[in-house]
């Protein structure tokens, strides 16, 4: 069946088939655009809600504190408080709360905002709930862009609400990295169908430029994402039940059985062993995660 790119309308070609969604046991494919290079999940369910049934909550588990500190460091390298910060897809609000403590005026969007609002944060369902004249000095999308049905439209909207010289910070899984190439359909960070788009350096930079941004800088790893990407993907590839180690670490399930304890032990050993691979792949710009900073053209 002919598939058309949802970004540039060029032809899509098959890249990966039979990718398991561990939450529903359904299988999906990733096609790649012959023109812009962006990978796209096929098919796209009409109702994505049920694929998020157990997705929300603690997304980072034991690495949450480190994740917030790293993101704050990137924020302060890109813009200085006081200023206005918008985090799109802000999750439990931990990053926004940390930024607020350092002097930022903060706001966020989240489909299930109760956890973030419980911290006293200004969190709305989507950008449409912000007044037309509101402007921001920095907008962040930490692993949110790949979830959107129309990422180019979102980037165009962000350009409108950024102040002159405002910064955009975003992170996505790197579909051009070593993990993605080695593990293929078993790669943890494909996460279909929640991830509707799959980017590498070239395709993400091209999308940003087409939306009116200039890419200033790139980083090629986020340690906790990259480490778990190596270990859990390896466990998936050898035929173990998908994503059990990841689910225990992120507290989606408890290590309350011998099987889960075995996954936890093996995953811990593989994660420690993966540290050199993370260091080498990120130094060669082939890590499991891609972070970019861009500004309005």
XYZ file of C-alpha atoms in Angstrom:
297
model
C 0.000 0.000 0.000
C 1.377 3.418 -0.994
C 2.272 5.614 1.992
C 2.816 9.396 1.869
C 5.016 11.438 4.186
C 2.957 13.398 6.703
C 5.570 16.180 6.683
C 6.474 16.804 3.028
C 4.053 14.538 1.081
C 6.859 12.558 -0.598
C 6.782 8.767 -0.852
C 7.434 6.639 2.235
C 9.432 3.436 1.924
C 9.423 0.530 4.433
C 12.266 0.601 6.974
C 11.238 -1.722 9.846
C 8.400 -4.215 10.077
C 6.780 -6.120 12.936
C 7.680 -3.771 15.813
C 6.012 -4.909 19.031
C 4.142 -2.504 21.293
C 4.817 -4.060 24.698
C 1.707 -2.437 26.219
C -0.864 -3.858 23.781
C 1.066 -6.678 22.014
C 0.119 -5.080 18.667
C 2.692 -4.678 15.920
C 3.524 -1.647 13.794
C 5.973 -0.604 11.081
C 8.281 2.353 10.543
C 8.488 3.819 7.048
C 11.082 6.412 6.019
C 10.487 9.416 3.778
C 12.426 9.261 0.522
C 12.824 13.062 0.577
C 13.087 14.482 4.129
C 14.314 11.244 5.735
C 11.919 11.305 8.698
C 10.753 7.908 9.894
C 7.023 7.545 10.512
C 4.965 4.954 12.348
C 2.480 3.037 10.191
C -0.406 2.723 10.753
C -1.304 5.700 12.944
C -4.196 4.679 15.207
C -7.211 6.963 14.998
C -7.486 6.908 18.800
C -4.095 7.031 20.487
C -5.556 7.363 23.967
C -5.603 3.669 24.800
C -1.886 3.351 23.982
C -1.166 5.771 26.806
C -3.267 3.957 29.408
C -0.261 3.099 31.611
C 2.216 5.552 30.073
C 1.789 8.575 32.326
C 3.355 8.889 35.733
C 6.993 8.596 36.741
C 8.768 8.491 33.387
C 12.330 8.543 34.732
C 12.254 6.489 37.923
C 15.602 6.320 39.708
C 17.235 8.797 37.298
C 14.660 11.583 37.714
C 16.812 13.922 39.826
C 19.812 13.601 37.517
C 17.590 14.185 34.473
C 16.240 17.460 35.892
C 19.737 18.721 36.768
C 21.045 17.984 33.286
C 18.141 19.731 31.619
C 18.506 22.761 33.876
C 22.178 22.946 32.934
C 21.277 22.968 29.228
C 18.603 25.589 29.880
C 21.053 27.902 31.629
C 23.592 27.446 28.852
C 20.953 28.628 26.380
C 19.184 31.449 28.243
C 19.454 33.117 31.622
C 16.751 33.828 34.200
C 14.718 35.789 34.883
C 12.649 34.992 31.821
C 9.606 33.035 30.701
C 9.920 29.305 30.078
C 7.392 27.007 28.408
C 7.823 23.224 28.622
C 5.641 21.342 26.137
C 4.721 17.889 27.422
C 5.968 18.696 30.917
C 5.062 15.353 32.528
C 5.092 15.514 36.314
C 6.456 19.082 36.257
C 9.795 18.294 37.926
C 11.815 20.226 35.332
C 9.516 23.248 35.515
C 9.631 23.223 39.316
C 13.434 23.165 39.193
C 13.529 26.028 36.698
C 11.128 28.063 38.827
C 13.467 27.730 41.811
C 16.292 29.230 39.739
C 14.274 32.322 38.807
C 12.273 31.391 35.737
C 8.603 32.262 35.245
C 7.268 28.915 34.104
C 4.350 27.406 32.224
C 3.741 24.034 30.643
C 1.392 21.861 28.637
C 0.405 18.279 29.466
C -2.553 16.095 28.480
C -2.811 14.852 32.074
C -1.719 17.908 34.080
C -2.818 16.963 37.605
C 0.624 15.843 38.839
C 2.321 19.023 37.635
C -0.495 21.242 38.874
C -0.181 19.679 42.326
C 3.220 21.424 42.511
C 1.506 24.782 42.027
C 2.612 25.085 38.390
C 0.757 26.801 35.549
C 0.072 23.799 33.294
C -2.530 23.779 30.531
C -3.755 21.109 28.162
C -2.304 22.598 24.982
C -0.938 25.765 23.381
C -4.405 26.888 22.339
C -5.112 27.746 25.983
C -2.422 30.435 25.998
C -3.461 33.957 25.102
C -2.425 35.194 21.688
C 0.019 37.767 23.025
C 1.953 35.531 25.423
C 5.654 35.223 24.572
C 8.492 33.120 25.961
C 12.271 33.372 26.185
C 12.745 29.612 25.956
C 10.567 26.692 24.866
C 11.509 23.092 25.633
C 10.272 19.777 24.268
C 11.929 16.948 26.191
C 10.972 13.823 24.255
C 7.656 15.325 23.183
C 8.106 16.149 19.480
C 8.078 12.504 18.380
C 4.640 12.027 19.984
C 2.890 14.778 18.016
C 0.630 14.175 15.032
C 1.959 17.319 13.294
C 5.437 18.273 14.560
C 6.006 20.869 11.844
C 2.835 22.755 12.804
C 3.968 22.702 16.443
C 7.383 24.126 15.548
C 5.766 26.882 13.497
C 3.547 27.763 16.452
C 6.555 27.794 18.778
C 8.330 30.232 16.469
C 5.366 32.579 16.834
C 5.465 32.584 20.645
C 9.241 32.830 21.053
C 10.629 36.279 21.709
C 13.388 37.565 19.389
C 16.548 35.555 20.055
C 14.464 33.098 22.084
C 15.840 29.565 22.394
C 14.233 26.245 21.523
C 15.604 23.138 23.264
C 14.391 19.699 22.243
C 15.401 16.078 22.703
C 14.351 13.026 20.686
C 15.590 9.437 20.333
C 18.298 9.303 17.645
C 17.104 6.940 14.950
C 20.476 7.328 13.234
C 22.509 6.208 16.253
C 24.274 2.917 16.876
C 21.517 1.576 19.119
C 18.845 2.094 16.502
C 20.962 0.476 13.774
C 22.072 -2.494 15.884
C 18.774 -3.454 17.508
C 16.333 -2.531 14.729
C 12.743 -3.402 15.625
C 13.829 -4.411 19.154
C 15.134 -0.929 20.023
C 13.442 0.290 23.201
C 13.166 3.906 22.079
C 11.099 3.185 18.963
C 8.123 3.015 21.377
C 5.482 2.651 18.664
C 2.760 3.809 18.284
C 3.285 6.529 20.902
C 6.289 7.719 18.898
C 4.722 8.729 15.607
C 7.938 10.162 14.126
C 11.546 8.956 14.202
C 14.395 11.441 13.663
C 18.107 11.410 12.965
C 20.449 14.426 12.857
C 19.751 15.327 9.247
C 15.992 14.934 9.323
C 15.520 16.814 12.613
C 17.761 19.695 11.515
C 15.907 19.843 8.197
C 12.542 19.978 9.938
C 13.705 22.782 12.230
C 15.098 24.789 9.335
C 11.896 24.355 7.309
C 9.952 25.742 10.279
C 12.125 28.870 10.456
C 14.841 27.935 12.980
C 18.631 27.930 12.880
C 20.264 25.002 14.667
C 23.012 26.287 16.978
C 24.256 23.229 18.793
C 23.773 19.475 19.135
C 24.406 16.973 21.915
C 24.386 13.243 21.285
C 23.486 11.496 24.505
C 21.383 11.627 27.627
C 23.070 9.109 29.893
C 20.012 7.533 31.474
C 18.161 7.200 28.146
C 21.232 5.865 26.390
C 22.190 3.321 29.057
C 18.706 1.821 29.320
C 18.480 1.877 25.529
C 21.463 -0.462 25.261
C 20.515 -2.845 28.070
C 16.759 -3.170 27.542
C 17.088 -3.387 23.758
C 19.619 -6.205 24.124
C 17.214 -8.058 26.424
C 14.382 -7.547 23.933
C 16.568 -8.804 21.076
C 17.365 -12.125 22.782
C 13.670 -12.874 23.206
C 12.974 -11.968 26.828
C 9.591 -10.482 27.679
C 9.723 -6.942 26.338
C 10.605 -3.968 28.535
C 10.279 -5.614 31.972
C 13.577 -4.132 33.211
C 12.541 -0.677 31.995
C 9.112 -0.979 33.613
C 10.638 -1.922 36.973
C 13.093 0.993 36.854
C 10.349 3.479 36.025
C 8.091 1.955 38.691
C 5.380 0.860 36.301
C 5.625 -2.515 37.995
C 7.280 -3.858 41.144
C 10.078 -6.470 41.279
C 7.631 -8.807 43.010
C 8.406 -12.083 41.252
C 11.428 -14.225 40.526
C 11.159 -13.424 36.813
C 11.151 -9.667 37.389
C 14.052 -9.936 39.810
C 15.969 -11.871 37.165
C 15.254 -9.142 34.596
C 16.405 -6.541 37.134
C 19.678 -8.360 37.829
C 20.508 -8.993 34.175
C 19.496 -5.464 33.201
C 21.720 -3.956 35.880
C 24.725 -5.915 34.624
C 24.059 -4.996 30.988
C 23.545 -1.343 31.890
C 26.919 -1.185 33.648
C 28.554 -2.918 30.696
C 26.976 -0.398 28.297
C 28.768 2.636 29.762
C 31.748 2.430 27.338
C 29.372 2.074 24.368
C 27.508 5.208 25.468
C 30.753 7.156 25.801
C 32.114 6.072 22.421
C 28.873 6.406 20.463
C 28.132 9.875 21.845
C 31.675 11.074 21.093
C 31.189 9.912 17.487
C 27.755 11.606 17.308
C 25.972 8.264 17.136
C 24.335 8.139 20.561
C 20.863 6.946 21.420
C 19.503 10.443 22.043
C 19.704 13.653 20.070
C 19.415 17.089 21.730
C 19.330 20.289 19.682
C 19.282 23.973 20.480
C 17.838 26.301 17.867
C 16.787 29.928 17.570
C 14.371 31.816 15.386
C 15.734 32.710 11.974
